[in-house]
Amino acid sequence: MLITAGRVLSPTCDGYLKDGAVLIEDHRVTAVGPRSELAEPADAAQAADRDGPGAERLDFPDATLLPGLIDAHVHLIFDAGPEPLAGLQQSNEELLAAMRLRARQLLDGGVTTARDLGDRDGLALRLAAEIAGGSADGVGGPGGPHLLCAGTPLTPPGGHCHFLGGEVADATAIRALVRANIEAGATVVKVMESGGGLTKDGPRIWERQFPPEALAVAVDEAHRAGVPVAAHAHGTEAIAAAVQADVDTIEHCTWIVPGGGVEMRDDVLEQIVAKGIRVCPTISPNWHRLPQIFPDRAEAIFDVCRRMVESGARLIAGTDAGVQRARFGGLADSLGLYEHLGVPNRDILRMATTEAADALGLGDLVGAIAPGFRADLLVVDGDPLTDLGALRRISAVIAAGQLYRPEAAPSR
Ligand SMILES: [Zn+2]
């Protein structure tokens, strides 16, 4: 397949190859270059072999081609409705059917790689295998994005998201669940280090959940298997503990202190930067409504996001899709917060492409349009380097080399 476009985003996200072309063979990009250089050989190949690599042609002379986006924090098990836990009363088969549709919604929103950070009974892992099984190379395709999954998140008895089945009371149980998740196919381990808003009967959002040594045990067990750890941490104390334990990514990272205020600790932020720990702030696609819903702290959380960016912390894009107000496929809307905070579009695009890919251990496979990379591409109407809103005008998605036409973009 040969795709030509008026603009092809460079791997560094700071410019375009004008009037460019991308050659795809099977599920990989094999060449990127000026249309004039690639189109002719492709035409010749087509003439010689009607089924050859140039046989299928897609031309988008006025559009921009960019890598498929990465949403580094989703929960396919939740329905993104006002009561996301209500759906958990469904059977696993019913849930899996709903999750298939949500995976399609992610693709509709231009997401070709997603990290699922907590399910029940390994359902996201089942879906990941199903999507991979339906594609030529076993990595993804029109059924949904390539999924990296955590399986069952670790939490203390009665802790945040205990209803997903991951309650672990001691070090032995922690190690056993980490191993069980990895054996089931998990490629990331999720630990609930603080309380969370979804769990009304659990610890408060700013409270640490685990005793001090527990997180280190989880990190040790996961890292022995070469698997990274994502720590859910809203509270400032939980964030400090996660940094101390050398987790790989900190999720949410809202710096909430006892009582519900927001206070960032500069010494902890310095360590996040020094250790290269990635931060996934999980910005809702409906972020612009949050100041009305959480008048006491939404603006303060936006402000710490800005300060984290300015400090040089490496942020990655994520939506927490599935929880209240966080619809699937809303990543482009979510990125609008960073634009609102004054972050350059180039850096915002990196958060959802190269930076996220690196953080997920996929830096040489996805997040850029380059030879050898998986053929995960978006065609958008407009120039996202000058108008981030172009990311909402997706006319085609190519997932692992397969063309997918999204549904009309849902309104906000
Ligand atoms: Zn989450």
Coordinates of C-alpha atoms and ligand atoms in Angstrom, one line a residue:
M1 CA 0.0 0.0 0.0
L2 CA 1.3 3.4 -0.9
I3 CA -0.2 6.4 0.9
T4 CA 0.6 10.0 -0.3
A5 CA -0.3 13.1 1.6
G6 CA 0.2 16.8 1.5
R7 CA 2.1 16.6 4.8
V8 CA 3.8 13.7 6.6
L9 CA 4.7 14.4 10.2
S10 CA 8.4 14.0 10.9
P11 CA 9.4 11.5 13.6
T12 CA 10.5 14.4 15.9
C13 CA 7.0 16.0 15.5
D14 CA 8.6 19.4 14.6
G15 CA 7.9 19.6 10.9
Y16 CA 6.5 17.9 7.8
L17 CA 7.7 16.2 4.8
K18 CA 5.7 18.1 2.2
D19 CA 4.1 16.2 -0.6
G20 CA 5.3 12.9 1.0
A21 CA 4.6 9.3 0.6
V22 CA 4.7 6.2 2.9
L23 CA 5.1 2.7 1.6
I24 CA 3.5 -0.1 3.6
E25 CA 4.3 -3.7 3.2
D26 CA 2.2 -6.2 5.3
H27 CA 2.0 -4.4 8.6
R28 CA 5.1 -2.3 8.5
V29 CA 6.3 1.0 7.0
T30 CA 9.1 0.2 4.6
A31 CA 9.8 3.6 3.1
V32 CA 9.1 7.2 3.7
G33 CA 10.0 9.9 1.2
P34 CA 8.9 12.5 -1.3
R35 CA 6.0 11.4 -3.4
S36 CA 8.0 12.0 -6.5
E37 CA 10.6 9.4 -5.4
L38 CA 8.2 6.7 -4.0
A39 CA 5.3 6.9 -6.4
E40 CA 7.1 6.0 -9.5
P41 CA 8.8 2.8 -8.2
A42 CA 5.5 1.8 -6.7
D43 CA 3.8 2.3 -10.0
A44 CA 6.5 0.2 -11.7
A45 CA 6.1 -2.5 -9.0
Q46 CA 2.4 -2.5 -9.6
A47 CA 2.8 -2.9 -13.3
A48 CA 5.1 -5.8 -12.8
D49 CA 3.1 -7.5 -10.0
R50 CA -0.5 -6.5 -9.5
D51 CA -0.4 -7.7 -6.0
G52 CA 2.9 -6.0 -5.2
P53 CA 3.4 -3.4 -2.5
G54 CA 2.3 -0.4 -4.6
A55 CA -0.9 -2.1 -5.7
E56 CA -3.1 -0.3 -3.3
R57 CA -3.0 3.5 -3.5
L58 CA -4.4 6.1 -1.1
D59 CA -4.0 9.8 -2.0
F60 CA -4.7 12.6 0.5
P61 CA -3.2 15.7 -1.3
D62 CA -4.7 18.2 1.2
A63 CA -4.4 16.2 4.4
T64 CA -1.8 15.4 7.1
L65 CA -0.4 11.9 7.8
L66 CA 0.7 11.3 11.3
P67 CA 1.4 8.3 13.5
G68 CA -1.5 6.6 15.2
L69 CA -2.0 8.1 18.7
I70 CA -1.3 6.3 22.0
D71 CA -3.7 6.5 24.9
A72 CA -1.5 5.3 27.8
H73 CA -4.4 5.0 30.4
V74 CA -7.7 3.4 29.6
H75 CA -10.1 0.9 31.3
L76 CA -12.1 -1.0 28.7
I77 CA -14.0 -2.7 31.6
F78 CA -15.8 0.6 32.5
D79 CA -18.5 2.2 30.3
A80 CA -17.6 5.9 30.7
G81 CA -21.2 6.6 31.9
P82 CA -22.2 8.4 35.1
E83 CA -22.1 5.1 37.1
P84 CA -19.1 3.2 35.6
L85 CA -19.3 0.5 38.2
A86 CA -22.9 -0.5 37.3
G87 CA -21.8 -2.3 34.2
L88 CA -19.7 -4.7 36.3
Q89 CA -22.9 -6.6 37.2
Q90 CA -22.9 -7.9 33.7
S91 CA -21.5 -11.3 32.9
N92 CA -18.0 -11.6 31.5
E93 CA -19.3 -12.4 28.0
E94 CA -21.6 -9.3 28.1
L95 CA -18.7 -7.2 29.3
L96 CA -16.4 -8.5 26.6
A97 CA -19.0 -7.6 23.9
A98 CA -19.2 -4.1 25.2
M99 CA -15.4 -3.8 25.4
R100 CA -15.2 -4.7 21.7
L101 CA -17.2 -1.7 20.9
R102 CA -15.1 0.5 23.2
A103 CA -12.0 -0.7 21.4
R104 CA -13.5 0.4 18.1
Q105 CA -14.3 3.8 19.7
L106 CA -10.6 4.2 20.5
L107 CA -9.8 3.5 16.9
D108 CA -12.4 6.0 15.8
G109 CA -10.5 8.6 17.9
G110 CA -7.2 7.8 16.2
V111 CA -5.8 5.6 19.0
T112 CA -3.9 2.7 17.5
T113 CA -2.1 1.7 20.8
A114 CA -3.7 1.8 24.2
R115 CA -2.6 0.7 27.6
D116 CA -5.4 -0.9 29.7
L117 CA -4.6 -0.3 33.4
G118 CA -6.9 -2.6 35.1
D119 CA -9.7 -5.1 34.3
R120 CA -11.6 -8.0 35.9
D121 CA -10.9 -11.7 35.2
G122 CA -8.4 -10.8 32.5
L123 CA -11.1 -9.5 30.1
A124 CA -8.9 -6.8 28.5
L125 CA -6.2 -9.5 28.0
R126 CA -8.8 -11.7 26.2
L127 CA -9.8 -8.8 24.0
A128 CA -6.1 -7.9 23.3
A129 CA -5.6 -11.5 22.1
E130 CA -8.7 -11.4 20.0
I131 CA -7.7 -8.2 18.3
A132 CA -4.2 -9.5 17.7
G133 CA -5.6 -12.8 16.4
G134 CA -7.6 -10.9 13.8
S135 CA -4.7 -9.2 12.3
A136 CA -2.0 -10.3 9.9
D137 CA 0.9 -10.0 12.3
G138 CA -0.8 -10.5 15.6
V139 CA -0.4 -7.0 16.9
G140 CA -3.7 -5.2 16.2
G141 CA -5.8 -4.1 13.3
P142 CA -9.3 -3.0 12.4
G143 CA -10.8 -4.7 15.5
G144 CA -9.2 -2.2 17.8
P145 CA -5.9 -0.8 18.8
H146 CA -2.9 -2.8 19.9
L147 CA -3.5 -3.3 23.6
L148 CA -1.0 -3.5 26.4
C149 CA -2.8 -4.7 29.5
A150 CA -2.2 -4.8 33.3
G151 CA -4.8 -7.5 34.1
T152 CA -6.0 -7.3 37.7
P153 CA -4.7 -4.2 39.6
L154 CA -3.1 -4.8 43.0
T155 CA -4.9 -3.1 46.0
P156 CA -5.1 -3.9 49.7
P157 CA -8.2 -5.5 51.1
G158 CA -11.1 -3.0 50.7
G159 CA -8.8 -0.7 48.7
H160 CA -9.3 1.3 45.5
C161 CA -10.9 -0.9 42.8
H162 CA -11.1 -3.9 45.2
F163 CA -14.2 -5.0 43.2
L164 CA -11.9 -5.9 40.3
G165 CA -10.6 -8.8 42.4
G166 CA -7.0 -7.8 43.1
E167 CA -7.0 -7.6 46.9
V168 CA -3.6 -8.6 48.3
A169 CA -2.9 -8.6 52.0
D170 CA 0.8 -9.3 52.3
A171 CA 4.0 -9.7 50.4
T172 CA 3.3 -13.3 49.4
A173 CA 0.0 -12.3 47.9
I174 CA 1.5 -9.3 46.1
R175 CA 4.2 -11.5 44.5
A176 CA 1.7 -14.2 43.6
L177 CA -0.7 -11.7 41.8
V178 CA 2.1 -10.0 40.0
R179 CA 3.2 -13.4 38.7
A180 CA -0.3 -14.5 37.8
N181 CA -1.0 -11.3 35.8
I182 CA 2.3 -11.7 33.9
E183 CA 1.5 -15.4 33.2
A184 CA -1.9 -14.4 31.9
G185 CA -0.2 -12.0 29.4
A186 CA 0.1 -8.7 31.3
T187 CA 2.9 -6.5 30.0
V188 CA 2.5 -3.9 32.8
V189 CA 1.7 -4.3 36.5
K190 CA -0.8 -1.8 38.0
V191 CA -0.6 -1.0 41.7
M192 CA -3.1 1.2 43.5
E193 CA -0.9 3.2 45.8
S194 CA -3.5 5.8 46.8
G195 CA -7.3 5.8 47.1
G196 CA -9.4 6.9 44.1
G197 CA -12.6 8.7 43.4
L198 CA -14.3 5.6 41.8
T199 CA -14.2 3.6 45.1
K200 CA -16.6 5.3 47.4
D201 CA -16.1 2.8 50.3
G202 CA -12.2 2.8 50.0
P203 CA -9.5 5.1 51.4
R204 CA -9.7 8.8 50.6
I205 CA -8.1 9.9 47.3
W206 CA -5.1 11.5 49.1
E207 CA -4.4 8.5 51.4
R208 CA -1.7 5.9 50.8
Q209 CA -3.1 2.4 50.8
F210 CA -0.2 0.1 51.1
P211 CA 2.4 -0.2 53.9
P212 CA 5.7 1.3 52.9
E213 CA 7.5 -1.9 51.9
A214 CA 4.6 -3.3 49.8
L215 CA 5.2 -1.2 46.7
A216 CA 8.9 -2.2 46.7
V217 CA 7.8 -5.8 46.8
A218 CA 5.5 -5.4 43.7
V219 CA 8.2 -3.5 41.8
D220 CA 10.8 -6.1 42.7
E221 CA 8.6 -9.0 41.5
A222 CA 7.6 -7.2 38.3
H223 CA 11.1 -6.0 37.4
R224 CA 12.5 -9.5 37.9
A225 CA 10.2 -10.5 35.0
G226 CA 11.2 -7.4 33.0
V227 CA 7.7 -5.9 33.4
P228 CA 7.2 -2.2 34.2
V229 CA 5.1 -1.0 37.1
A230 CA 2.4 1.7 36.8
A231 CA 1.5 3.3 40.1
H232 CA -1.9 4.9 40.6
A233 CA -1.1 7.8 42.9
H234 CA -3.3 10.9 43.5
G235 CA -2.0 11.8 46.9
T236 CA 1.3 13.7 47.3
E237 CA 2.4 11.1 49.9
A238 CA 1.6 8.2 47.5
I239 CA 3.5 10.0 44.7
A240 CA 6.6 10.3 46.9
A241 CA 6.3 6.6 47.8
A242 CA 6.0 5.6 44.2
V243 CA 9.1 7.6 43.3
Q244 CA 11.0 6.0 46.3
A245 CA 10.0 2.6 45.0
D246 CA 11.3 3.3 41.5
V247 CA 8.0 2.6 39.7
D248 CA 8.1 3.2 35.9
T249 CA 5.1 5.4 35.5
I250 CA 3.0 7.5 37.9
E251 CA -0.7 7.6 36.9
H252 CA -2.8 10.7 37.7
C253 CA -0.2 12.4 39.8
T254 CA -2.6 15.1 41.0
W255 CA -0.6 15.9 44.2
I256 CA -3.6 15.9 46.5
V257 CA -2.9 16.4 50.2
P258 CA -5.0 15.5 53.3
G259 CA -8.2 17.5 53.2
G260 CA -8.3 17.6 49.4
G261 CA -6.0 20.6 48.6
V262 CA -3.3 20.4 45.9
E263 CA 0.3 20.7 47.0
M264 CA 3.2 19.7 44.8
R265 CA 6.5 18.8 46.4
D266 CA 9.4 20.2 44.5
D267 CA 11.9 17.7 45.9
V268 CA 9.7 14.8 44.7
L269 CA 9.3 16.4 41.3
E270 CA 13.1 16.8 41.0
Q271 CA 13.4 13.0 41.7
I272 CA 10.8 12.3 39.1
V273 CA 12.8 14.2 36.5
A274 CA 16.2 12.8 37.7
K275 CA 15.0 9.2 37.6
G276 CA 13.2 9.7 34.3
I277 CA 9.9 8.3 35.7
R278 CA 7.1 9.0 33.3
V279 CA 4.0 10.8 34.4
C280 CA 0.6 10.1 32.9
P281 CA -1.7 12.8 34.2
T282 CA -5.0 11.2 32.8
I283 CA -6.8 14.2 31.4
S284 CA -10.5 13.7 30.8
P285 CA -11.8 14.5 27.3
N286 CA -14.2 16.7 29.3
W287 CA -11.5 18.5 31.2
H288 CA -13.0 21.9 30.4
R289 CA -16.0 21.0 32.6
L290 CA -14.0 19.9 35.6
P291 CA -13.7 23.4 37.1
Q292 CA -17.5 23.4 37.6
I293 CA -17.5 19.8 38.9
F294 CA -14.4 20.2 41.2
P295 CA -14.3 23.9 41.9
D296 CA -12.0 23.4 44.9
R297 CA -9.2 21.7 43.0
A298 CA -9.5 21.4 39.2
E299 CA -7.6 24.6 38.4
A300 CA -4.9 23.7 40.9
I301 CA -4.5 20.3 39.3
F302 CA -4.2 22.0 35.8
D303 CA -1.6 24.3 37.3
V304 CA 0.6 21.4 38.6
C305 CA 0.3 19.8 35.2
R306 CA 1.8 23.0 33.7
R307 CA 4.5 23.1 36.4
M308 CA 5.4 19.4 35.7
V309 CA 5.8 20.2 32.0
E310 CA 7.9 23.2 32.7
S311 CA 10.1 21.2 35.1
G312 CA 11.1 18.8 32.3
A313 CA 9.1 15.9 33.7
R314 CA 8.3 13.5 30.8
L315 CA 4.5 13.5 30.5
I316 CA 2.6 11.0 28.4
A317 CA -1.0 11.2 27.1
G318 CA -3.8 9.3 28.8
T319 CA -7.5 9.8 29.3
D320 CA -8.6 7.3 32.0
A321 CA -11.3 6.4 29.4
G322 CA -14.0 4.4 31.0
V323 CA -14.4 6.3 34.2
Q324 CA -17.0 9.1 34.5
R325 CA -16.9 11.8 31.8
A326 CA -14.0 10.0 30.0
R327 CA -15.4 8.6 26.8
F328 CA -13.4 6.3 24.6
G329 CA -11.7 7.9 21.6
G330 CA -11.6 11.3 23.3
L331 CA -7.8 11.6 23.3
A332 CA -7.8 14.6 21.0
D333 CA -10.1 16.5 23.2
S334 CA -8.0 15.5 26.2
L335 CA -4.9 17.0 24.6
G336 CA -6.7 20.3 24.4
L337 CA -5.8 20.9 28.0
Y338 CA -2.1 21.1 27.3
E339 CA -2.8 23.6 24.5
H340 CA -4.8 25.6 27.1
L341 CA -1.8 25.5 29.4
G342 CA 0.4 26.9 26.7
V343 CA 2.4 23.7 25.7
P344 CA 3.6 23.9 22.1
N345 CA 1.7 21.6 19.7
R346 CA 4.9 19.8 18.9
D347 CA 5.3 18.7 22.5
I348 CA 1.7 17.8 22.8
L349 CA 2.0 15.5 19.8
R350 CA 5.1 13.9 21.3
M351 CA 3.2 13.1 24.5
A352 CA 0.7 11.1 22.4
T353 CA 3.3 9.5 20.1
T354 CA 7.0 9.2 20.7
E355 CA 7.0 9.9 24.4
A356 CA 4.2 7.5 25.1
A357 CA 5.8 4.9 22.9
D358 CA 9.1 5.1 24.8
A359 CA 7.3 5.0 28.1
L360 CA 5.5 1.8 27.1
G361 CA 8.7 0.2 25.8
L362 CA 7.5 0.4 22.2
G363 CA 9.8 3.3 21.1
D364 CA 11.2 1.4 18.1
L365 CA 7.9 0.1 16.9
V366 CA 5.2 2.8 17.2
G367 CA 4.8 6.5 17.7
A368 CA 6.6 7.6 14.5
I369 CA 6.3 7.2 10.8
A370 CA 9.6 5.6 9.9
P371 CA 10.9 2.5 8.1
G372 CA 10.5 -0.6 10.3
F373 CA 7.8 0.9 12.4
R374 CA 4.4 -0.6 12.6
A375 CA 2.0 0.9 10.0
D376 CA -0.2 2.7 12.4
L377 CA -1.2 6.0 10.8
L378 CA -3.9 8.7 10.9
V379 CA -5.1 10.9 8.1
V380 CA -6.4 14.2 9.4
D381 CA -7.9 17.2 7.8
G382 CA -5.7 20.2 8.6
D383 CA -2.3 21.0 10.2
P384 CA -2.0 19.7 13.8
L385 CA 1.2 21.7 14.4
T386 CA -0.7 25.0 14.0
D387 CA -4.2 23.7 14.8
L388 CA -4.5 20.9 17.4
G389 CA -8.2 20.6 16.5
A390 CA -7.1 18.9 13.3
L391 CA -6.7 15.7 15.4
R392 CA -10.5 15.6 15.7
R393 CA -10.9 15.6 11.9
I394 CA -9.8 12.1 11.2
S395 CA -10.7 10.8 7.7
A396 CA -8.9 7.5 7.9
V397 CA -7.0 5.3 10.3
I398 CA -4.5 2.6 9.2
A399 CA -4.0 0.1 12.0
A400 CA -1.2 -2.4 11.5
G401 CA -1.3 -1.8 7.8
Q402 CA -5.1 -2.2 7.5
L403 CA -7.3 0.7 6.5
Y404 CA -10.1 1.6 8.8
R405 CA -12.6 4.4 8.2
P406 CA -13.8 5.8 11.5
E407 CA -17.4 6.6 12.4
A408 CA -18.3 10.2 12.3
A409 CA -16.6 11.9 15.3
P410 CA -18.9 12.0 18.3
S411 CA -19.7 15.5 19.6
R412 CA -18.4 16.5 23.0
Ligands
ZN1 ZN -7.4 4.6 35.8

